[in-house]
Amino acid sequence: MEKIFNKFIFCLSIFSTLGCHNDTGSRYLKDIATGTGFKNIADGKILFFFNGLTGWDASGSLYYVLDYSNVDDNIRFTNTTSKERFFLSGRDSKFESIVDDFVLDKLSNNYNYFEEKYKIDWNQPYIYYSANEEYVGTAMIYYKETELLYVLSYIVG
């Protein structure tokens, strides 16, 4: 009986390690792309990925920086599921505040260790998308000058 139990624990630990292994984060990005309707965001090259998912339910924060320069201009930011979802241009202090709160609350000290080039820069012109006006469910920030797309998401498992 003890041998069976030990084999079960061993198999469970191997299975859980394999299930949680995701080097690039592309699977989560594809889920975000499908969920928001901006399917072409998954075509960007992942330059930086932070995975803050924890626990058995895999709740937590995701933070991406994508090189969006190789995505065709004709399909960039095209929403394939809803015309009511689109990127907005111009600064928005409410949006910036919501994102800053997300960084402070959900990324906390981890954000301090991100390289500066992977941090959000509100001083640069940007366009943005937010799935919610009250909190970050999914938010995207695009800097045309550098062609970098930042994707932030909070997942409740």
GROMACS .gro file of C-alpha atoms in nm:
model
  157
    1MET     CA    1   0.000   0.000   0.000
    2GLU     CA    2   0.284   0.237   0.085
    3LYS     CA    3   0.450   0.168  -0.253
    4ILE     CA    4   0.129   0.254  -0.438
    5PHE     CA    5   0.092   0.575  -0.237
    6ASN     CA    6   0.454   0.675  -0.307
    7LYS     CA    7   0.409   0.605  -0.680
    8PHE     CA    8   0.092   0.811  -0.679
    9ILE     CA    9   0.268   1.107  -0.510
   10PHE     CA   10   0.560   1.077  -0.753
   11CYS     CA   11   0.331   1.071  -1.058
   12LEU     CA   12   0.126   1.360  -0.922
   13SER     CA   13   0.437   1.572  -0.870
   14ILE     CA   14   0.565   1.496  -1.223
   15PHE     CA   15   0.225   1.571  -1.376
   16SER     CA   16   0.186   1.900  -1.189
   17THR     CA   17   0.535   2.010  -1.289
   18LEU     CA   18   0.468   1.935  -1.656
   19GLY     CA   19   0.130   2.108  -1.648
   20CYS     CA   20   0.274   2.428  -1.506
   21HIS     CA   21   0.573   2.447  -1.737
   22ASN     CA   22   0.538   2.727  -1.993
   23ASP     CA   23   0.861   2.895  -2.099
   24THR     CA   24   0.723   3.156  -2.335
   25GLY     CA   25   0.379   3.227  -2.202
   26SER     CA   26   0.238   3.198  -2.553
   27ARG     CA   27  -0.049   2.980  -2.437
   28TYR     CA   28  -0.175   3.250  -2.199
   29LEU     CA   29  -0.128   3.517  -2.465
   30LYS     CA   30  -0.340   3.317  -2.709
   31ASP     CA   31  -0.609   3.285  -2.441
   32ILE     CA   32  -0.602   3.663  -2.385
   33ALA     CA   33  -0.615   3.724  -2.762
   34THR     CA   34  -0.917   3.498  -2.798
   35GLY     CA   35  -1.089   3.641  -2.489
   36THR     CA   36  -1.053   4.003  -2.598
   37GLY     CA   37  -1.112   3.941  -2.968
   38PHE     CA   38  -0.777   4.098  -3.065
   39LYS     CA   39  -0.646   3.771  -3.203
   40ASN     CA   40  -0.349   3.930  -3.380
   41ILE     CA   41  -0.181   4.025  -3.051
   42ALA     CA   42  -0.062   3.665  -3.031
   43ASP     CA   43   0.136   3.732  -3.352
   44GLY     CA   44   0.371   3.968  -3.169
   45LYS     CA   45   0.710   3.837  -3.058
   46ILE     CA   46   0.730   3.800  -2.680
   47LEU     CA   47   1.025   4.004  -2.554
   48PHE     CA   48   0.935   3.984  -2.186
   49PHE     CA   49   0.688   3.779  -1.987
   50PHE     CA   50   0.606   3.783  -1.617
   51ASN     CA   51   0.386   3.506  -1.482
   52GLY     CA   52   0.235   3.583  -1.143
   53LEU     CA   53  -0.012   3.294  -1.147
   54THR     CA   54  -0.013   3.105  -0.819
   55GLY     CA   55  -0.205   2.838  -0.633
   56TRP     CA   56  -0.403   2.540  -0.752
   57ASP     CA   57  -0.652   2.764  -0.928
   58ALA     CA   58  -0.376   2.950  -1.119
   59SER     CA   59  -0.504   3.297  -1.029
   60GLY     CA   60  -0.284   3.599  -1.065
   61SER     CA   61  -0.127   3.851  -1.296
   62LEU     CA   62   0.033   3.826  -1.638
   63TYR     CA   63   0.251   4.096  -1.791
   64TYR     CA   64   0.383   4.089  -2.147
   65VAL     CA   65   0.596   4.310  -2.364
   66LEU     CA   66   0.562   4.221  -2.731
   67ASP     CA   67   0.751   4.334  -3.037
   68TYR     CA   68   0.464   4.420  -3.267
   69SER     CA   69   0.673   4.542  -3.561
   70ASN     CA   70   0.618   4.230  -3.774
   71VAL     CA   71   0.238   4.235  -3.747
   72ASP     CA   72   0.071   4.354  -4.066
   73ASP     CA   73  -0.054   4.715  -4.034
   74ASN     CA   74  -0.382   4.615  -4.201
   75ILE     CA   75  -0.477   4.376  -3.920
   76ARG     CA   76  -0.317   4.543  -3.619
   77PHE     CA   77  -0.567   4.592  -3.339
   78THR     CA   78  -0.853   4.450  -3.542
   79ASN     CA   79  -1.111   4.297  -3.316
   80THR     CA   80  -1.254   3.985  -3.474
   81THR     CA   81  -1.544   3.941  -3.232
   82SER     CA   82  -1.680   4.284  -3.140
   83LYS     CA   83  -1.680   4.627  -3.303
   84GLU     CA   84  -1.740   4.774  -2.957
   85ARG     CA   85  -1.389   4.674  -2.849
   86PHE     CA   86  -1.118   4.895  -2.991
   87PHE     CA   87  -0.802   5.083  -2.902
   88LEU     CA   88  -0.832   5.445  -2.793
   89SER     CA   89  -0.576   5.716  -2.858
   90GLY     CA   90  -0.468   6.000  -2.634
   91ARG     CA   91  -0.368   6.009  -2.273
   92ASP     CA   92  -0.620   5.895  -2.017
   93SER     CA   93  -0.539   5.968  -1.654
   94LYS     CA   94  -0.808   5.730  -1.526
   95PHE     CA   95  -0.667   5.444  -1.733
   96GLU     CA   96  -0.313   5.529  -1.621
   97SER     CA   97  -0.425   5.528  -1.258
   98ILE     CA   98  -0.596   5.188  -1.296
   99VAL     CA   99  -0.282   5.041  -1.456
  100ASP     CA  100  -0.057   5.198  -1.190
  101ASP     CA  101  -0.279   5.044  -0.919
  102PHE     CA  102  -0.254   4.706  -1.093
  103VAL     CA  103   0.126   4.732  -1.101
  104LEU     CA  104   0.137   4.831  -0.734
  105ASP     CA  105  -0.117   4.576  -0.609
  106LYS     CA  106  -0.072   4.278  -0.838
  107LEU     CA  107   0.290   4.294  -0.950
  108SER     CA  108   0.416   4.461  -0.629
  109ASN     CA  109   0.789   4.422  -0.572
  110ASN     CA  110   0.842   4.209  -0.882
  111TYR     CA  111   0.794   4.516  -1.103
  112ASN     CA  112   1.094   4.681  -0.937
  113TYR     CA  113   1.314   4.408  -1.084
  114PHE     CA  114   1.188   4.446  -1.442
  115GLU     CA  115   1.439   4.605  -1.677
  116GLU     CA  116   1.350   4.969  -1.742
  117LYS     CA  117   1.284   4.899  -2.110
  118TYR     CA  118   1.002   4.663  -2.004
  119LYS     CA  119   0.829   4.911  -1.775
  120ILE     CA  120   0.537   5.127  -1.879
  121ASP     CA  121   0.631   5.483  -1.972
  122TRP     CA  122   0.339   5.724  -1.947
  123ASN     CA  123   0.554   6.004  -2.091
  124GLN     CA  124   0.552   5.842  -2.436
  125PRO     CA  125   0.245   5.872  -2.665
  126TYR     CA  126   0.037   5.556  -2.664
  127ILE     CA  127  -0.293   5.400  -2.766
  128TYR     CA  128  -0.470   5.166  -2.529
  129TYR     CA  129  -0.743   4.912  -2.469
  130SER     CA  130  -0.905   4.823  -2.141
  131ALA     CA  131  -1.155   4.544  -2.087
  132ASN     CA  132  -1.300   4.725  -1.785
  133GLU     CA  133  -1.323   5.086  -1.673
  134GLU     CA  134  -1.286   5.005  -1.303
  135TYR     CA  135  -0.992   4.764  -1.285
  136VAL     CA  136  -0.746   4.576  -1.503
  137GLY     CA  137  -0.908   4.260  -1.632
  138THR     CA  138  -0.703   4.293  -1.946
  139ALA     CA  139  -0.530   4.612  -2.055
  140MET     CA  140  -0.308   4.678  -2.354
  141ILE     CA  141  -0.078   4.971  -2.419
  142TYR     CA  142   0.086   5.025  -2.758
  143TYR     CA  143   0.374   5.263  -2.825
  144LYS     CA  144   0.383   5.338  -3.197
  145GLU     CA  145   0.733   5.487  -3.185
  146THR     CA  146   0.890   5.165  -3.057
  147GLU     CA  147   0.618   4.929  -3.186
  148LEU     CA  148   0.598   4.765  -2.845
  149LEU     CA  149   0.271   4.630  -2.708
  150TYR     CA  150   0.229   4.584  -2.333
  151VAL     CA  151  -0.038   4.338  -2.225
  152LEU     CA  152  -0.149   4.317  -1.862
  153SER     CA  153  -0.408   4.071  -1.740
  154TYR     CA  154  -0.545   3.945  -1.414
  155ILE     CA  155  -0.682   3.593  -1.419
  156VAL     CA  156  -0.914   3.451  -1.156
  157GLY     CA  157  -0.893   3.072  -1.172
   0.00000   0.00000   0.00000
